[in-house]
mmCIF file of C-alpha atoms and ligand atoms in Angstrom:
data_model
loop_
_atom_site.group_PDB
_atom_site.id
_atom_site.type_symbol
_atom_site.label_atom_id
_atom_site.label_comp_id
_atom_site.label_asym_id
_atom_site.label_seq_id
_atom_site.Cartn_x
_atom_site.Cartn_y
_atom_site.Cartn_z
ATOM 1 C CA MET F 1 172.847 -44.531 53.652
ATOM 2 C CA PHE F 2 170.967 -42.924 50.741
ATOM 3 C CA LYS F 3 171.790 -39.415 49.704
ATOM 4 C CA ILE F 4 170.056 -37.412 47.012
ATOM 5 C CA LEU F 5 172.532 -35.220 45.171
ATOM 6 C CA LYS F 6 170.178 -33.611 42.719
ATOM 7 C CA THR F 7 166.480 -33.591 41.907
ATOM 8 C CA SER F 8 165.297 -32.766 38.417
ATOM 9 C CA LYS F 9 163.279 -29.579 38.066
ATOM 10 C CA LYS F 10 161.401 -31.054 35.127
ATOM 11 C CA SER F 11 160.405 -34.430 36.531
ATOM 12 C CA ARG F 12 160.644 -36.560 39.672
ATOM 13 C CA ALA F 13 164.018 -37.940 38.545
ATOM 14 C CA ARG F 14 166.767 -37.902 41.153
ATOM 15 C CA LEU F 15 170.496 -38.428 41.178
ATOM 16 C CA GLY F 16 171.826 -40.034 44.333
ATOM 17 C CA LYS F 17 174.217 -42.340 46.113
ATOM 18 C CA LEU F 18 173.335 -45.522 47.946
ATOM 19 C CA LYS F 19 175.854 -46.601 50.544
ATOM 20 C CA THR F 20 176.164 -50.331 51.217
ATOM 21 C CA LEU F 21 178.657 -52.493 53.090
ATOM 22 C CA HIS F 22 180.472 -53.355 49.843
ATOM 23 C CA GLY F 23 180.513 -49.912 48.304
ATOM 24 C CA VAL F 24 178.651 -46.799 47.264
ATOM 25 C CA VAL F 25 176.434 -47.086 44.200
ATOM 26 C CA PRO F 26 175.384 -44.065 42.115
ATOM 27 C CA THR F 27 171.636 -43.937 41.428
ATOM 28 C CA PRO F 28 169.632 -44.441 39.269
ATOM 29 C CA PHE F 29 171.261 -47.826 38.622
ATOM 30 C CA PHE F 30 170.614 -51.112 36.884
ATOM 31 C CA MET F 31 171.505 -54.484 38.419
ATOM 32 C CA PRO F 32 172.575 -57.299 36.086
ATOM 33 C CA ILE F 33 170.948 -60.515 37.271
ATOM 34 C CA ALA F 34 173.038 -63.306 38.759
ATOM 35 C CA THR F 35 170.114 -65.532 39.724
ATOM 36 C CA LYS F 36 172.172 -68.639 40.404
ATOM 37 C CA ALA F 37 175.380 -66.899 41.470
ATOM 38 C CA SER F 38 176.428 -65.984 37.942
ATOM 39 C CA VAL F 39 175.405 -63.428 35.351
ATOM 40 C CA LYS F 40 174.849 -66.064 32.698
ATOM 41 C CA THR F 41 177.982 -66.522 30.502
ATOM 42 C CA LEU F 42 179.972 -63.815 32.376
ATOM 43 C CA ASP F 43 182.399 -64.150 35.253
ATOM 44 C CA SER F 44 182.855 -61.620 38.028
ATOM 45 C CA ALA F 45 185.838 -59.984 36.295
ATOM 46 C CA ASP F 46 183.688 -59.375 33.194
ATOM 47 C CA ILE F 47 180.946 -57.801 35.312
ATOM 48 C CA LEU F 48 183.473 -55.525 36.984
ATOM 49 C CA ASN F 49 185.071 -54.566 33.659
ATOM 50 C CA LEU F 50 181.670 -53.614 32.268
ATOM 51 C CA GLY F 51 181.317 -51.117 35.086
ATOM 52 C CA ALA F 52 178.457 -52.801 36.935
ATOM 53 C CA GLU F 53 178.419 -51.495 40.482
ATOM 54 C CA ILE F 54 175.867 -53.860 41.962
ATOM 55 C CA ILE F 55 174.316 -57.173 40.985
ATOM 56 C CA LEU F 56 171.175 -59.051 41.969
ATOM 57 C CA SER F 57 170.941 -62.633 43.125
ATOM 58 C CA ASN F 58 168.100 -64.741 44.351
ATOM 59 C CA THR F 59 167.192 -66.338 47.659
ATOM 60 C CA TYR F 60 164.853 -68.966 46.195
ATOM 61 C CA HIS F 61 167.399 -70.256 43.669
ATOM 62 C CA LEU F 62 170.369 -70.246 46.052
ATOM 63 C CA LEU F 63 168.310 -71.991 48.734
ATOM 64 C CA LEU F 64 167.534 -74.841 46.329
ATOM 65 C CA ARG F 65 170.990 -74.917 44.756
ATOM 66 C CA PRO F 66 173.735 -74.976 46.010
ATOM 67 C CA GLY F 67 171.835 -74.848 49.331
ATOM 68 C CA MET F 68 172.574 -72.971 52.509
ATOM 69 C CA GLU F 69 175.145 -75.373 53.926
ATOM 70 C CA ILE F 70 177.459 -74.707 50.999
ATOM 71 C CA MET F 71 176.679 -70.992 51.001
ATOM 72 C CA LYS F 72 177.690 -70.807 54.671
ATOM 73 C CA LYS F 73 180.844 -72.878 54.157
ATOM 74 C CA ALA F 74 181.810 -70.661 51.221
ATOM 75 C CA GLY F 75 181.593 -67.652 53.521
ATOM 76 C CA GLY F 76 178.716 -66.070 51.648
ATOM 77 C CA LEU F 77 177.980 -65.216 48.039
ATOM 78 C CA HIS F 78 180.643 -62.516 47.663
ATOM 79 C CA LYS F 79 183.387 -65.040 48.346
ATOM 80 C CA PHE F 80 181.632 -67.893 46.553
ATOM 81 C CA MET F 81 181.481 -66.019 43.227
ATOM 82 C CA ASN F 82 184.456 -63.736 43.900
ATOM 83 C CA TRP F 83 182.446 -60.532 43.545
ATOM 84 C CA GLY F 84 183.601 -57.651 45.730
ATOM 85 C CA GLY F 85 180.805 -55.213 44.983
ATOM 86 C CA PRO F 86 177.324 -54.832 46.472
ATOM 87 C CA ILE F 87 174.691 -57.542 46.013
ATOM 88 C CA LEU F 88 170.932 -57.256 46.371
ATOM 89 C CA THR F 89 168.981 -60.445 46.997
ATOM 90 C CA ASP F 90 165.395 -60.940 46.045
ATOM 91 C CA SER F 91 163.480 -62.663 48.842
ATOM 92 C CA GLY F 92 162.019 -65.495 46.789
ATOM 93 C CA GLY F 93 158.406 -64.291 46.941
ATOM 94 C CA TYR F 94 158.203 -63.766 43.194
ATOM 95 C CA GLN F 95 159.870 -67.104 42.341
ATOM 96 C CA ILE F 96 157.520 -69.036 44.608
ATOM 97 C CA PHE F 97 154.670 -67.355 42.760
ATOM 98 C CA SER F 98 156.106 -68.030 39.302
ATOM 99 C CA LEU F 99 158.272 -71.179 39.521
ATOM 100 C CA ALA F 100 157.427 -73.465 42.410
ATOM 101 C CA LYS F 101 155.630 -76.669 41.457
ATOM 102 C CA GLN F 102 153.006 -76.397 44.151
ATOM 103 C CA ARG F 103 152.641 -73.635 46.620
ATOM 104 C CA LYS F 104 150.456 -72.831 49.528
ATOM 105 C CA ILE F 105 150.521 -69.472 51.216
ATOM 106 C CA THR F 106 149.569 -69.574 54.880
ATOM 107 C CA ARG F 107 149.591 -66.888 57.526
ATOM 108 C CA ASP F 108 152.955 -68.197 58.648
ATOM 109 C CA GLY F 109 154.767 -68.349 55.309
ATOM 110 C CA ALA F 110 154.952 -70.060 51.928
ATOM 111 C CA ILE F 111 155.033 -73.834 51.605
ATOM 112 C CA PHE F 112 156.270 -74.897 48.197
ATOM 113 C CA ARG F 113 157.868 -77.723 46.245
ATOM 114 C CA SER F 114 161.184 -77.141 44.515
ATOM 115 C CA HIS F 115 160.886 -76.870 40.718
ATOM 116 C CA ILE F 116 164.105 -78.903 40.535
ATOM 117 C CA ASP F 117 163.435 -82.035 42.598
ATOM 118 C CA GLY F 118 160.022 -81.582 44.176
ATOM 119 C CA LYS F 119 161.458 -81.342 47.697
ATOM 120 C CA GLN F 120 159.190 -79.413 50.064
ATOM 121 C CA PHE F 121 160.297 -76.171 51.702
ATOM 122 C CA THR F 122 158.611 -73.739 54.037
ATOM 123 C CA LEU F 123 159.799 -70.190 53.616
ATOM 124 C CA THR F 124 158.782 -67.815 56.362
ATOM 125 C CA PRO F 125 159.590 -64.084 56.414
ATOM 126 C CA GLU F 126 162.124 -64.794 59.169
ATOM 127 C CA LEU F 127 163.764 -67.639 57.264
ATOM 128 C CA ALA F 128 163.962 -65.555 54.067
ATOM 129 C CA LEU F 129 166.009 -62.991 56.013
ATOM 130 C CA GLU F 130 168.107 -65.653 57.717
ATOM 131 C CA ILE F 131 169.003 -67.065 54.288
ATOM 132 C CA GLN F 132 169.843 -63.609 52.978
ATOM 133 C CA LYS F 133 172.072 -63.126 55.996
ATOM 134 C CA ASN F 134 173.915 -66.353 55.133
ATOM 135 C CA ILE F 135 174.216 -65.204 51.541
ATOM 136 C CA GLY F 136 175.648 -61.990 52.944
ATOM 137 C CA SER F 137 173.865 -59.670 50.530
ATOM 138 C CA ASP F 138 174.112 -55.920 51.051
ATOM 139 C CA ILE F 139 170.421 -55.337 50.433
ATOM 140 C CA ALA F 140 167.808 -57.841 51.593
ATOM 141 C CA MET F 141 164.231 -57.838 50.359
ATOM 142 C CA ILE F 142 161.497 -58.919 52.738
ATOM 143 C CA LEU F 143 159.361 -61.921 51.812
ATOM 144 C CA ASP F 144 156.237 -60.660 50.062
ATOM 145 C CA VAL F 145 153.179 -62.141 48.411
ATOM 146 C CA CYS F 146 153.005 -61.311 44.738
ATOM 147 C CA ALA F 147 149.467 -61.472 43.346
ATOM 148 C CA PRO F 148 149.163 -62.866 39.817
ATOM 149 C CA TYR F 149 147.889 -60.705 36.969
ATOM 150 C CA PRO F 150 145.032 -60.335 36.543
ATOM 151 C CA ALA F 151 144.026 -60.670 40.196
ATOM 152 C CA THR F 152 140.582 -60.197 41.673
ATOM 153 C CA ARG F 153 140.326 -57.498 44.278
ATOM 154 C CA LYS F 154 140.012 -60.155 46.951
ATOM 155 C CA VAL F 155 143.224 -61.913 45.904
ATOM 156 C CA ALA F 156 145.108 -58.610 45.604
ATOM 157 C CA GLU F 157 143.822 -57.492 48.986
ATOM 158 C CA GLU F 158 144.916 -60.705 50.676
ATOM 159 C CA ALA F 159 148.380 -60.524 49.050
ATOM 160 C CA ALA F 160 148.887 -56.935 50.210
ATOM 161 C CA ARG F 161 147.555 -57.713 53.699
ATOM 162 C CA LEU F 162 149.913 -60.687 54.149
ATOM 163 C CA THR F 163 152.814 -58.680 52.730
ATOM 164 C CA THR F 164 152.300 -56.063 55.445
ATOM 165 C CA ALA F 165 151.906 -58.705 58.179
ATOM 166 C CA TRP F 166 155.132 -60.347 57.029
ATOM 167 C CA ALA F 167 156.832 -56.936 56.820
ATOM 168 C CA VAL F 168 156.020 -56.340 60.499
ATOM 169 C CA ARG F 169 157.645 -59.680 61.400
ATOM 170 C CA SER F 170 160.634 -58.981 59.132
ATOM 171 C CA LYS F 171 161.289 -55.656 60.830
ATOM 172 C CA LYS F 172 161.917 -57.448 64.128
ATOM 173 C CA ILE F 173 165.009 -59.047 62.650
ATOM 174 C CA LYS F 174 168.081 -56.868 62.630
ATOM 175 C CA ASN F 175 171.220 -57.374 60.649
ATOM 176 C CA LYS F 176 173.287 -54.242 60.882
ATOM 177 C CA ASN F 177 175.385 -55.110 57.830
ATOM 178 C CA GLN F 178 172.394 -55.256 55.564
ATOM 179 C CA LEU F 179 169.855 -52.772 54.262
ATOM 180 C CA MET F 180 166.271 -54.046 54.353
ATOM 181 C CA PHE F 181 163.664 -53.057 51.770
ATOM 182 C CA GLY F 182 159.889 -53.329 51.977
ATOM 183 C CA ILE F 183 157.831 -54.252 48.916
ATOM 184 C CA VAL F 184 154.621 -52.443 47.981
ATOM 185 C CA GLN F 185 151.901 -54.759 46.637
ATOM 186 C CA GLY F 186 148.238 -54.227 45.753
ATOM 187 C CA SER F 187 148.096 -55.207 42.065
ATOM 188 C CA VAL F 188 146.291 -52.584 39.953
ATOM 189 C CA TYR F 189 144.003 -51.339 42.753
ATOM 190 C CA LYS F 190 144.887 -47.796 43.675
ATOM 191 C CA ASP F 191 143.532 -47.812 47.242
ATOM 192 C CA LEU F 192 145.295 -51.126 47.974
ATOM 193 C CA ARG F 193 148.590 -49.844 46.564
ATOM 194 C CA LEU F 194 148.373 -46.635 48.586
ATOM 195 C CA GLN F 195 147.432 -48.505 51.741
ATOM 196 C CA SER F 196 150.313 -50.936 51.228
ATOM 197 C CA ALA F 197 152.734 -48.029 50.694
ATOM 198 C CA ARG F 198 151.556 -46.265 53.881
ATOM 199 C CA GLU F 199 151.674 -49.385 56.041
ATOM 200 C CA LEU F 200 155.215 -50.172 54.913
ATOM 201 C CA MET F 201 156.293 -46.568 55.306
ATOM 202 C CA ASN F 202 155.262 -46.662 58.958
ATOM 203 C CA LEU F 203 157.688 -49.540 59.451
ATOM 204 C CA ASN F 204 160.570 -47.352 58.301
ATOM 205 C CA PHE F 205 162.455 -49.574 55.872
ATOM 206 C CA ASP F 206 165.797 -48.557 54.354
ATOM 207 C CA GLY F 207 164.203 -48.499 50.928
ATOM 208 C CA TYR F 208 160.958 -49.289 49.128
ATOM 209 C CA ALA F 209 160.348 -51.574 46.202
ATOM 210 C CA ILE F 210 157.300 -51.670 44.006
ATOM 211 C CA GLY F 211 156.508 -55.316 43.399
ATOM 212 C CA GLY F 212 153.938 -57.189 41.390
ATOM 213 C CA LEU F 213 154.518 -55.133 38.251
ATOM 214 C CA ALA F 214 155.759 -56.295 34.843
ATOM 215 C CA VAL F 215 153.715 -59.460 35.419
ATOM 216 C CA GLY F 216 151.552 -58.986 32.339
ATOM 217 C CA GLU F 217 149.631 -55.776 33.047
ATOM 218 C CA PRO F 218 149.481 -53.158 30.256
ATOM 219 C CA ARG F 219 152.427 -50.792 30.301
ATOM 220 C CA LYS F 220 150.218 -47.740 30.805
ATOM 221 C CA ASP F 221 148.815 -49.300 33.987
ATOM 222 C CA MET F 222 152.325 -49.739 35.318
ATOM 223 C CA PHE F 223 153.128 -46.057 34.759
ATOM 224 C CA LYS F 224 149.795 -45.019 36.260
ATOM 225 C CA ILE F 225 150.624 -47.014 39.387
ATOM 226 C CA LEU F 226 154.073 -45.395 39.615
ATOM 227 C CA ASP F 227 152.437 -41.982 39.206
ATOM 228 C CA TYR F 228 150.383 -42.382 42.365
ATOM 229 C CA VAL F 229 152.544 -44.722 44.474
ATOM 230 C CA ILE F 230 155.892 -42.930 44.293
ATOM 231 C CA PRO F 231 154.701 -39.569 45.680
ATOM 232 C CA GLU F 232 153.325 -41.591 48.603
ATOM 233 C CA LEU F 233 156.734 -43.088 49.452
ATOM 234 C CA PRO F 234 159.335 -41.231 51.526
ATOM 235 C CA ALA F 235 161.316 -39.098 49.082
ATOM 236 C CA GLU F 236 164.523 -39.503 51.077
ATOM 237 C CA LYS F 237 164.553 -43.314 50.671
ATOM 238 C CA PRO F 238 165.562 -45.247 47.532
ATOM 239 C CA HIS F 239 162.746 -46.469 45.258
ATOM 240 C CA TYR F 240 163.162 -49.770 43.459
ATOM 241 C CA LEU F 241 161.036 -50.985 40.543
ATOM 242 C CA MET F 242 161.428 -54.758 40.513
ATOM 243 C CA GLY F 243 161.872 -56.655 37.252
ATOM 244 C CA VAL F 244 161.639 -53.693 34.861
ATOM 245 C CA GLY F 245 162.304 -53.474 31.981
ATOM 246 C CA GLN F 246 162.784 -52.334 28.409
ATOM 247 C CA PRO F 247 165.129 -49.333 28.017
ATOM 248 C CA GLU F 248 162.274 -46.884 27.379
ATOM 249 C CA GLU F 249 160.420 -48.200 30.456
ATOM 250 C CA ILE F 250 163.498 -47.515 32.568
ATOM 251 C CA VAL F 251 163.664 -43.938 31.244
ATOM 252 C CA GLU F 252 159.973 -43.404 31.976
ATOM 253 C CA ALA F 253 160.292 -44.888 35.467
ATOM 254 C CA VAL F 254 163.335 -42.747 36.325
ATOM 255 C CA ARG F 255 161.234 -39.766 35.332
ATOM 256 C CA ARG F 256 158.681 -40.873 37.899
ATOM 257 C CA GLY F 257 161.247 -41.114 40.699
ATOM 258 C CA ILE F 258 162.594 -44.686 40.534
ATOM 259 C CA ASP F 259 166.250 -45.163 41.536
ATOM 260 C CA MET F 260 166.889 -48.885 41.104
ATOM 261 C CA PHE F 261 166.184 -51.485 38.417
ATOM 262 C CA ASP F 262 166.818 -55.119 37.588
ATOM 263 C CA CYS F 263 165.743 -57.127 34.582
ATOM 264 C CA VAL F 264 166.604 -60.327 32.714
ATOM 265 C CA LEU F 265 166.040 -58.695 29.313
ATOM 266 C CA PRO F 266 169.615 -57.673 28.380
ATOM 267 C CA THR F 267 171.067 -61.074 29.288
ATOM 268 C CA ARG F 268 168.192 -63.286 28.137
ATOM 269 C CA ASN F 269 167.809 -61.409 24.850
ATOM 270 C CA ALA F 270 171.559 -61.641 24.246
ATOM 271 C CA ARG F 271 171.378 -65.420 24.466
ATOM 272 C CA HIS F 272 168.655 -65.339 21.824
ATOM 273 C CA GLY F 273 170.799 -63.182 19.550
ATOM 274 C CA LEU F 274 168.746 -60.021 20.123
ATOM 275 C CA ILE F 275 171.126 -57.086 20.314
ATOM 276 C CA TYR F 276 170.401 -53.559 21.570
ATOM 277 C CA ILE F 277 171.989 -50.764 19.559
ATOM 278 C CA TRP F 278 171.849 -46.988 19.913
ATOM 279 C CA SER F 279 169.594 -45.756 17.165
ATOM 280 C CA PRO F 280 171.435 -44.081 14.282
ATOM 281 C CA ARG F 281 168.141 -42.554 13.148
ATOM 282 C CA LEU F 282 166.250 -41.418 16.149
ATOM 283 C CA SER F 283 162.647 -41.582 15.031
ATOM 284 C CA LEU F 284 160.709 -38.733 16.514
ATOM 285 C CA ARG F 285 157.057 -38.038 16.743
ATOM 286 C CA GLY F 286 156.165 -36.350 13.488
ATOM 287 C CA GLY F 287 159.195 -37.995 11.856
ATOM 288 C CA ARG F 288 162.182 -35.729 11.770
ATOM 289 C CA LYS F 289 165.215 -36.135 9.587
ATOM 290 C CA PRO F 290 168.142 -38.232 10.738
ATOM 291 C CA THR F 291 170.365 -36.383 13.120
ATOM 292 C CA LYS F 292 174.108 -36.536 13.606
ATOM 293 C CA GLN F 293 173.825 -35.459 17.214
ATOM 294 C CA SER F 294 174.405 -38.243 19.673
ATOM 295 C CA PRO F 295 170.898 -39.688 19.495
ATOM 296 C CA GLU F 296 170.614 -41.017 23.013
ATOM 297 C CA ILE F 297 171.535 -37.699 24.584
ATOM 298 C CA ALA F 298 169.262 -35.881 22.174
ATOM 299 C CA ALA F 299 166.497 -38.228 23.219
ATOM 300 C CA LEU F 300 167.192 -38.025 26.908
ATOM 301 C CA SER F 301 167.543 -34.291 26.994
ATOM 302 C CA ARG F 302 164.685 -33.311 24.725
ATOM 303 C CA GLN F 303 162.027 -31.491 26.700
ATOM 304 C CA GLY F 304 162.848 -32.963 30.022
ATOM 305 C CA GLY F 305 163.418 -36.462 28.804
ATOM 306 C CA ILE F 306 162.547 -38.860 26.094
ATOM 307 C CA ALA F 307 159.268 -38.189 24.383
ATOM 308 C CA ARG F 308 156.945 -41.114 24.835
ATOM 309 C CA LYS F 309 157.159 -42.479 21.342
ATOM 310 C CA ASP F 310 160.807 -41.713 20.741
ATOM 311 C CA ARG F 311 162.999 -44.689 20.114
ATOM 312 C CA PHE F 312 166.533 -43.932 21.122
ATOM 313 C CA TYR F 313 167.606 -47.460 20.365
ATOM 314 C CA ASP F 314 166.980 -50.297 17.955
ATOM 315 C CA THR F 315 167.329 -54.025 18.227
ATOM 316 C CA LEU F 316 168.766 -56.423 15.696
ATOM 317 C CA HIS F 317 168.731 -60.198 15.365
ATOM 318 C CA ILE F 318 172.321 -61.182 14.861
ATOM 319 C CA THR F 319 171.400 -64.475 13.149
ATOM 320 C CA ASN F 320 169.803 -62.551 10.273
ATOM 321 C CA GLU F 321 171.176 -63.455 6.827
ATOM 322 C CA LYS F 322 172.001 -59.815 6.106
ATOM 323 C CA PHE F 323 174.821 -59.840 8.676
ATOM 324 C CA LYS F 324 176.627 -62.725 6.986
ATOM 325 C CA LYS F 325 179.208 -60.471 5.351
ATOM 326 C CA ASP F 326 178.837 -57.477 7.640
ATOM 327 C CA PHE F 327 182.300 -56.848 9.049
ATOM 328 C CA SER F 328 181.304 -53.833 11.108
ATOM 329 C CA PRO F 329 180.891 -53.960 14.906
ATOM 330 C CA LEU F 330 177.491 -54.772 16.465
ATOM 331 C CA ASP F 331 177.151 -51.049 17.182
ATOM 332 C CA LYS F 332 179.668 -48.506 15.965
ATOM 333 C CA ASN F 333 178.539 -46.176 18.777
ATOM 334 C CA CYS F 334 179.397 -48.752 21.443
ATOM 335 C CA SER F 335 182.686 -48.973 23.334
ATOM 336 C CA CYS F 336 182.186 -52.445 24.833
ATOM 337 C CA PRO F 337 184.888 -55.136 24.427
ATOM 338 C CA THR F 338 182.712 -57.047 21.926
ATOM 339 C CA CYS F 339 182.261 -54.038 19.644
ATOM 340 C CA LYS F 340 185.901 -53.023 19.941
ATOM 341 C CA ASN F 341 187.187 -56.452 18.939
ATOM 342 C CA TYR F 342 184.625 -58.383 16.889
ATOM 343 C CA THR F 343 182.293 -58.030 13.920
ATOM 344 C CA ARG F 344 178.635 -58.763 13.236
ATOM 345 C CA ALA F 345 179.673 -61.431 10.739
ATOM 346 C CA TYR F 346 181.760 -63.178 13.407
ATOM 347 C CA LEU F 347 178.978 -63.056 16.013
ATOM 348 C CA ARG F 348 176.453 -64.337 13.477
ATOM 349 C CA HIS F 349 178.793 -67.197 12.661
ATOM 350 C CA LEU F 350 179.202 -68.066 16.364
ATOM 351 C CA PHE F 351 175.423 -68.132 16.871
ATOM 352 C CA ILE F 352 174.771 -70.181 13.729
ATOM 353 C CA ALA F 353 177.555 -72.618 14.656
ATOM 354 C CA GLY F 354 176.244 -72.903 18.214
ATOM 355 C CA GLU F 355 179.490 -71.674 19.751
ATOM 356 C CA PRO F 356 179.033 -70.617 23.407
ATOM 357 C CA LEU F 357 181.339 -67.649 22.814
ATOM 358 C CA GLY F 358 178.557 -66.007 20.789
ATOM 359 C CA LEU F 359 176.287 -65.969 23.865
ATOM 360 C CA ARG F 360 179.051 -64.471 25.946
ATOM 361 C CA LEU F 361 180.014 -61.714 23.486
ATOM 362 C CA ALA F 362 176.362 -60.774 22.948
ATOM 363 C CA THR F 363 175.777 -60.689 26.720
ATOM 364 C CA ILE F 364 178.798 -58.424 27.231
ATOM 365 C CA HIS F 365 177.400 -56.000 24.667
ATOM 366 C CA ASN F 366 173.805 -55.956 25.966
ATOM 367 C CA VAL F 367 174.816 -55.565 29.624
ATOM 368 C CA HIS F 368 177.131 -52.743 28.564
ATOM 369 C CA PHE F 369 174.221 -51.129 26.706
ATOM 370 C CA TYR F 370 172.046 -51.129 29.847
ATOM 371 C CA LEU F 371 174.844 -49.841 32.078
ATOM 372 C CA GLU F 372 175.659 -47.148 29.522
ATOM 373 C CA LEU F 373 171.984 -46.171 29.434
ATOM 374 C CA MET F 374 172.101 -45.616 33.207
ATOM 375 C CA ARG F 375 175.329 -43.595 32.901
ATOM 376 C CA LYS F 376 173.669 -41.401 30.249
ATOM 377 C CA ILE F 377 170.568 -40.989 32.413
ATOM 378 C CA ARG F 378 172.682 -39.944 35.411
ATOM 379 C CA LYS F 379 174.654 -37.549 33.247
ATOM 380 C CA ALA F 380 171.455 -36.014 31.886
ATOM 381 C CA ILE F 381 170.007 -35.552 35.395
ATOM 382 C CA ARG F 382 173.291 -34.020 36.587
ATOM 383 C CA ALA F 383 173.235 -31.594 33.658
ATOM 384 C CA GLY F 384 169.626 -30.654 34.400
ATOM 385 C CA LYS F 385 168.522 -32.101 31.064
ATOM 386 C CA PHE F 386 166.400 -35.011 32.130
HETATM 387 ZN ZN1 LIG I 401 179.036 -53.213 22.200
#
């Protein structure tokens, strides 16, 4: 199911393979987000061409729209969106916490009103898995309770306690075509996090996610939590950091033993004209001179990985006036279809003119950037340079 091919000697980073019903995915990997059965502005052929091996979709959103009757009639999400690769589905716990109009968490499950039409739903741990079975995802997440940030100890404790209770119920449901992941909660409280990790570990899930992070806590707290939670999790199972993050956060998390990521940043930022580019002038601590060496590899390989303050990438706002007559690609170091075929001046024009093509071309580039980052990370681990 999950096989570790290589473990870094310099950090907790691992190179591996995760086997799912719809294919084997090399780890560490990044999942572009297809919340509502599409990676916004891209179709499934685009996603495939960009080299994405797995995507993420969402139980909460698909339950509300198009609804389970249509999902069943379509024969599941793979057929519905014509995507042949693996899919992971989030259980809806996080969306109920962040989107639902009203919500009430009981011992049995979550009662909430749809943010679309106010219709009331009750999502139990069992129903969340039943829905994910109808969706036909390769990896199902159990329904969890995500504490807000900041959370009092009492709130965090209750969220972690319910998450474990729901995990026990979830484990009773078997779907042999699907991997099932548990989600560690406990907010920023070390003993709660460790207890949550141990309780879930005893249930023997196929993989373990760390939830309730990237919800507003300082970045250093997130890394601190990873530092003590990951060694507690079974090393032979995949580790998934939900909803993270910026490229440098991904690098830091891989270093701490995370294998799987998802985040809206590359796609959402693209639609706002924020473009990721490999830095032509890697700025190092102490400020070194510009280097001609491939900066991302230099960054990734330097002393067991990227130094904390190193920036191996930059961002640019494509709507900026200075790109008006810039007929170079978004990033001359990028091999994506957008950079091979179009210029900054053209993309700026599309954004200024409100042409939907601009959103699409920017999304293609940013998703490519994230996937390329993961390829570089895997290459660096393989070469013993991460
Ligand atoms: Zn590009």
